[in-house]
Coordinates of C-alpha atoms in Angstrom, one line a residue:
X1 CA 142.4 29.2 127.8
X2 CA 144.9 27.7 130.2
X3 CA 147.8 26.3 128.4
X4 CA 148.6 24.1 131.9
X5 CA 145.3 22.5 131.3
X6 CA 146.2 22.1 127.2
X7 CA 149.0 20.2 128.8
X8 CA 147.6 18.3 131.4
X9 CA 145.1 16.9 128.6
X10 CA 147.7 16.0 126.3
X11 CA 149.6 14.0 129.5
X12 CA 146.3 12.5 129.9
X13 CA 145.9 11.2 126.0
X14 CA 149.7 10.1 126.5
X15 CA 149.1 8.0 129.4
X16 CA 145.5 7.0 129.5
X17 CA 144.4 6.4 125.8
X18 CA 140.8 6.2 125.6
X19 CA 139.1 8.2 128.0
X20 CA 135.9 9.7 127.1
X21 CA 135.1 13.3 127.2
X22 CA 133.0 13.1 130.4
X23 CA 136.1 11.3 132.2
X24 CA 138.9 13.7 130.8
X25 CA 136.7 16.8 131.8
X26 CA 136.2 14.7 135.5
X27 CA 140.2 14.6 135.8
X28 CA 141.0 18.0 134.8
X29 CA 138.2 19.3 136.6
X30 CA 136.5 21.3 133.6
X31 CA 133.2 21.1 131.6
X32 CA 133.1 18.6 128.7
X33 CA 132.3 21.7 126.4
X34 CA 136.0 22.8 127.4
X35 CA 137.6 19.3 126.9
X36 CA 136.4 19.9 123.2
X37 CA 137.9 23.4 122.9
X38 CA 140.9 22.0 124.2
X39 CA 141.2 19.0 121.8
X40 CA 141.2 21.8 118.9
X41 CA 143.2 23.7 120.2
X42 CA 145.8 20.6 120.2
X43 CA 144.8 20.0 116.5
X44 CA 145.6 23.5 115.7
X45 CA 149.2 23.2 117.0
X46 CA 149.8 20.0 115.1
X47 CA 148.8 17.4 117.7
X48 CA 146.7 14.8 116.1
X49 CA 144.1 14.1 118.4
X50 CA 141.4 10.8 117.2
X51 CA 138.6 9.8 118.6
X52 CA 137.2 6.1 118.5
X53 CA 133.3 5.6 117.4
X54 CA 130.6 4.1 119.5
X55 CA 128.8 4.5 122.5
X56 CA 132.3 4.0 124.7
X57 CA 134.6 5.7 122.2
X58 CA 137.6 7.7 123.7
X59 CA 140.3 9.5 122.8
X60 CA 143.7 8.8 121.9
X61 CA 146.7 10.1 120.2
X62 CA 147.1 8.9 116.1
X63 CA 149.1 6.0 116.5
X64 CA 152.6 6.3 115.6
X65 CA 152.8 10.0 116.3
X66 CA 155.8 10.4 119.0
X67 CA 155.4 13.3 121.7
X68 CA 158.4 16.0 121.9
X69 CA 161.0 14.7 124.3
X70 CA 160.3 17.2 127.0
X71 CA 157.5 19.7 128.1
X72 CA 158.6 20.8 131.5
X73 CA 156.6 23.4 133.7
X74 CA 158.4 26.4 135.3
X75 CA 159.3 24.7 138.5
X76 CA 160.2 21.4 136.5
X77 CA 162.7 23.4 134.4
X78 CA 164.6 24.7 137.7
X79 CA 164.7 21.7 139.2
X80 CA 166.3 20.2 136.2
X81 CA 168.7 22.7 135.8
X82 CA 169.4 23.0 139.2
X83 CA 170.0 19.3 139.5
X84 CA 172.6 19.5 136.3
X85 CA 174.3 22.2 138.1
X86 CA 174.8 20.7 141.6
X87 CA 176.2 17.3 139.0
X88 CA 178.6 19.7 137.8
X89 CA 179.9 22.3 140.8
X90 CA 179.9 19.7 143.7
X91 CA 182.3 16.8 142.3
X92 CA 179.9 14.4 140.8
X93 CA 182.5 13.4 138.6
X94 CA 180.8 10.4 137.1
X95 CA 178.1 12.6 135.9
X96 CA 180.8 15.0 134.4
X97 CA 181.0 13.8 130.8
X98 CA 177.0 14.1 130.1
X99 CA 176.4 17.1 131.9
X100 CA 177.2 19.7 129.0
X101 CA 175.1 17.7 126.4
X102 CA 172.2 17.6 129.0
X103 CA 172.0 21.3 129.6
X104 CA 172.3 21.9 125.8
X105 CA 169.4 19.6 125.0
X106 CA 167.5 20.9 128.2
X107 CA 168.3 24.9 126.4
X108 CA 166.5 23.6 123.1
X109 CA 163.5 22.6 124.4
X110 CA 162.9 25.5 126.7
X111 CA 160.6 28.3 125.9
X112 CA 163.0 31.5 125.0
X113 CA 161.8 33.5 127.9
X114 CA 162.3 30.6 130.5
X115 CA 165.5 29.4 128.9
X116 CA 166.9 33.2 130.0
X117 CA 165.7 32.9 133.4
X118 CA 167.3 29.5 133.9
X119 CA 170.6 30.3 132.4
X120 CA 170.7 33.6 134.4
X121 CA 170.4 31.3 137.5
X122 CA 173.2 29.1 136.3
X123 CA 175.5 32.2 136.0
X124 CA 174.6 33.8 139.4
X125 CA 174.5 30.6 141.4
X126 CA 177.4 29.6 144.1
X127 CA 177.7 26.4 146.1
X128 CA 179.7 26.0 149.2
X129 CA 181.2 23.0 150.5
X130 CA 178.4 20.6 150.8
X131 CA 179.4 19.8 154.3
X132 CA 177.4 20.7 157.3
X133 CA 178.7 23.3 159.3
X134 CA 180.4 22.3 162.5
X135 CA 178.2 22.4 166.0
X136 CA 175.1 22.6 163.5
X137 CA 172.2 21.1 165.2
X138 CA 171.7 18.0 163.4
X139 CA 167.6 18.1 163.9
X140 CA 167.3 20.9 161.2
X141 CA 165.8 20.0 157.9
X142 CA 168.3 19.2 155.1
X143 CA 166.6 21.2 152.4
X144 CA 164.7 24.3 152.5
X145 CA 163.3 25.2 149.3
X146 CA 162.9 28.3 147.7
X147 CA 160.0 29.2 145.5
X148 CA 161.0 28.7 141.8
X149 CA 159.8 32.0 140.9
X150 CA 161.3 33.6 143.8
X151 CA 164.8 31.8 142.6
X152 CA 164.2 33.1 138.8
X153 CA 163.4 36.5 140.1
X154 CA 166.6 36.8 141.9
X155 CA 168.7 34.9 139.5
X156 CA 167.8 37.4 136.6
X157 CA 168.1 40.4 139.0
X158 CA 171.4 39.6 139.8
X159 CA 172.8 39.0 136.4
X160 CA 171.6 42.2 135.2
X161 CA 172.2 44.2 138.5
X162 CA 168.5 45.3 138.9
X163 CA 167.4 46.4 142.3
X164 CA 164.5 44.4 143.7
X165 CA 162.1 44.8 146.5
X166 CA 161.4 41.4 149.0
X167 CA 158.8 40.8 150.9
X168 CA 161.0 39.0 153.6
X169 CA 159.9 37.3 157.2
X170 CA 162.7 37.0 159.4
X171 CA 164.1 34.1 161.8
X172 CA 161.7 35.7 164.5
X173 CA 158.6 35.7 162.2
X174 CA 158.6 39.3 161.9
X175 CA 157.3 40.4 158.2
X176 CA 159.1 43.7 156.2
X177 CA 159.8 45.0 152.8
X178 CA 163.5 45.2 151.9
X179 CA 164.9 46.8 148.9
X180 CA 167.9 44.7 147.8
X181 CA 170.8 45.1 145.1
X182 CA 171.6 41.3 144.7
X183 CA 174.9 40.3 144.4
X184 CA 174.7 36.5 144.2
X185 CA 172.9 33.2 144.9
X186 CA 174.3 30.8 147.2
X187 CA 173.1 26.9 147.9
X188 CA 174.6 26.0 151.6
X189 CA 174.1 23.4 153.9
X190 CA 170.8 22.8 152.5
X191 CA 169.5 26.4 152.3
X192 CA 169.5 29.0 149.7
X193 CA 170.5 32.4 150.1
X194 CA 171.1 35.7 148.3
X195 CA 173.4 38.1 149.4
X196 CA 173.6 42.0 148.3
X197 CA 173.3 45.3 149.4
X198 CA 170.2 46.0 151.6
X199 CA 169.0 49.7 151.6
X200 CA 167.1 49.5 154.7
X201 CA 170.6 48.7 156.6
X202 CA 172.7 50.4 154.0
X203 CA 175.3 47.4 154.1
X204 CA 175.9 43.6 152.7
X205 CA 173.1 41.5 154.3
X206 CA 172.5 37.6 153.5
X207 CA 168.6 36.7 153.3
X208 CA 167.0 32.9 153.3
X209 CA 165.3 32.5 150.2
X210 CA 162.6 30.1 151.7
X211 CA 161.7 33.4 153.6
X212 CA 161.1 35.6 150.6
X213 CA 157.6 35.7 149.9
X214 CA 158.0 37.8 146.6
X215 CA 160.4 39.6 144.1
X216 CA 159.6 42.6 142.3
X217 CA 161.8 44.6 140.3
X218 CA 162.0 48.6 141.0
X219 CA 164.8 49.9 138.8
X220 CA 168.7 49.7 138.3
X221 CA 170.9 48.2 140.8
X222 CA 174.5 48.4 141.6
X223 CA 177.0 45.7 140.9
X224 CA 178.7 44.0 143.3
X225 CA 182.3 45.4 144.6
X226 CA 185.2 44.3 142.5
X227 CA 186.4 41.0 144.0
X228 CA 183.1 40.4 146.1
X229 CA 182.8 36.9 146.8
X230 CA 179.1 35.5 147.0
X231 CA 179.9 32.4 148.9
X232 CA 182.6 33.5 151.3
X233 CA 180.0 36.5 152.3
X234 CA 177.3 34.2 153.1
X235 CA 179.3 31.5 154.8
X236 CA 180.8 34.2 157.1
X237 CA 177.6 35.8 157.7
X238 CA 176.2 32.3 159.0
X239 CA 179.2 31.6 161.0
X240 CA 178.5 34.9 163.2
X241 CA 174.7 34.3 164.1
X242 CA 173.9 35.6 167.2
X243 CA 172.9 32.7 169.0
X244 CA 175.8 30.8 168.3
X245 CA 179.0 30.6 171.0
X246 CA 182.5 32.3 169.8
X247 CA 185.2 29.9 169.9
X248 CA 188.9 30.0 169.5
X249 CA 191.2 27.0 168.9
X250 CA 194.7 26.4 167.7
X251 CA 195.0 23.2 165.7
X252 CA 198.7 21.7 165.8
X253 CA 198.8 21.4 161.9
X254 CA 200.1 23.4 159.0
X255 CA 197.6 26.1 157.9
X256 CA 197.5 24.6 154.4
X257 CA 196.6 21.1 155.6
X258 CA 193.7 22.4 158.0
X259 CA 192.3 24.8 154.9
X260 CA 192.2 21.3 153.1
X261 CA 190.4 19.7 155.6
X262 CA 187.8 21.7 157.2
X263 CA 185.0 23.3 155.1
X264 CA 185.0 27.3 155.2
X265 CA 181.6 27.5 157.2
X266 CA 184.0 26.1 160.3
X267 CA 185.4 29.8 160.7
X268 CA 188.6 31.6 159.4
X269 CA 191.8 30.5 159.6
X270 CA 194.9 32.0 160.2
X271 CA 198.9 30.8 160.6
X272 CA 199.8 30.5 164.4
X273 CA 203.4 29.9 165.9
X274 CA 201.8 26.3 167.0
X275 CA 199.9 25.8 164.0
X276 CA 196.7 27.3 162.7
X277 CA 194.3 29.3 164.7
X278 CA 190.5 28.9 164.2
X279 CA 188.1 31.5 165.3
X280 CA 184.4 30.6 164.6
X281 CA 181.0 30.1 166.1
X282 CA 179.2 26.9 167.1
X283 CA 175.6 26.4 167.9
X284 CA 176.4 23.3 169.8
X285 CA 179.6 22.6 171.4
X286 CA 179.6 19.1 171.9
X287 CA 179.3 18.7 168.2
X288 CA 182.2 21.0 167.8
X289 CA 184.2 18.8 170.2
X290 CA 183.5 15.7 168.1
X291 CA 184.6 17.7 165.0
X292 CA 187.6 18.4 166.3
X293 CA 188.9 15.2 168.0
X294 CA 188.1 13.4 164.5
X295 CA 190.5 15.4 162.9
X296 CA 193.4 13.3 164.5
X297 CA 195.6 16.6 165.2
X298 CA 196.5 17.4 168.9
X299 CA 194.8 21.0 169.4
X300 CA 194.4 23.7 172.4
X301 CA 191.1 25.5 173.5
X302 CA 191.9 29.0 173.9
X303 CA 188.3 29.6 174.6
X304 CA 185.7 29.6 175.5
X305 CA 185.7 27.5 179.2
X306 CA 182.5 25.7 178.0
X307 CA 184.1 24.0 175.0
X308 CA 187.1 22.7 177.2
X309 CA 184.4 21.1 179.8
X310 CA 182.6 19.9 176.5
X311 CA 186.1 18.2 175.0
X312 CA 186.9 16.7 178.7
X313 CA 183.2 15.0 178.8
X314 CA 183.8 13.6 175.3
X315 CA 187.6 12.4 176.6
X316 CA 186.0 10.6 179.9
X317 CA 183.3 9.3 177.5
X318 CA 185.7 7.7 175.0
X319 CA 187.7 6.6 177.6
X320 CA 184.6 4.7 179.6
X321 CA 183.9 3.2 176.2
X322 CA 187.5 1.8 175.7
X323 CA 187.3 0.2 179.0
X324 CA 184.2 -1.5 178.7
X325 CA 184.3 -5.3 178.7

């Protein structure tokens, strides 16, 4: 008997009291006899359903009966838990006082297995800065959502140091199977990632979760190296994508000031005699030029020449705009 259909029947009884057996069957896509079996299941669980007499009588919950406050599917539970985590970890301070109490309430009403799986995700998930990477295309979708079962399975494997086998599709569309010891889950710039030791490549690699078709545990895995930073690893890996142009710019500002203003996805920062050296990569040099100009500091482009050209083009356009009547 489908638990999901029993819950769907309960939701219908709450939302549309008085529906007849055939009407309930039509809405659920099941036989009227199955409706009666599901009603009997609700009765055995202590949910009082009464039938109105007469030719047009229907079913409804006993007047005055109050349903439990929450009944969540796996996907719904993941959505709620991740929303609370995002509010807590990305600076939504207005929500902070209520986050802990809301999480406690969710924990109390979730089934034990689902509660443990969502806790595993919470314990292993990292958030990067919420800003979009400089030079990234603005035409990309803002969110690429993974399947809930993929996220839950990887959360468990990461927490428990279990090796998994992924069915994965690369950026070029090539399918592959990868064995991975997952070290951390990361949400960055609207996408979900898992990073860990990839046994096919014998090194640390990062995978996008929306490209993972399935996850299966295959045995004991290895824990991450001491001091391993999943967020930093993912952000640095994305910054080195092969289709992006390497850039080197000196910002005439103190290192600490630059660190406070730029997201980690901008690249690596180090002290320089003239201020701060930024090394990174950018898909769109015109976007990077606009970002550099918007910081308000003087800067010197060391490479590439194409970035110098993009800065000159931006300066000319701004000068023309300023001179326009």
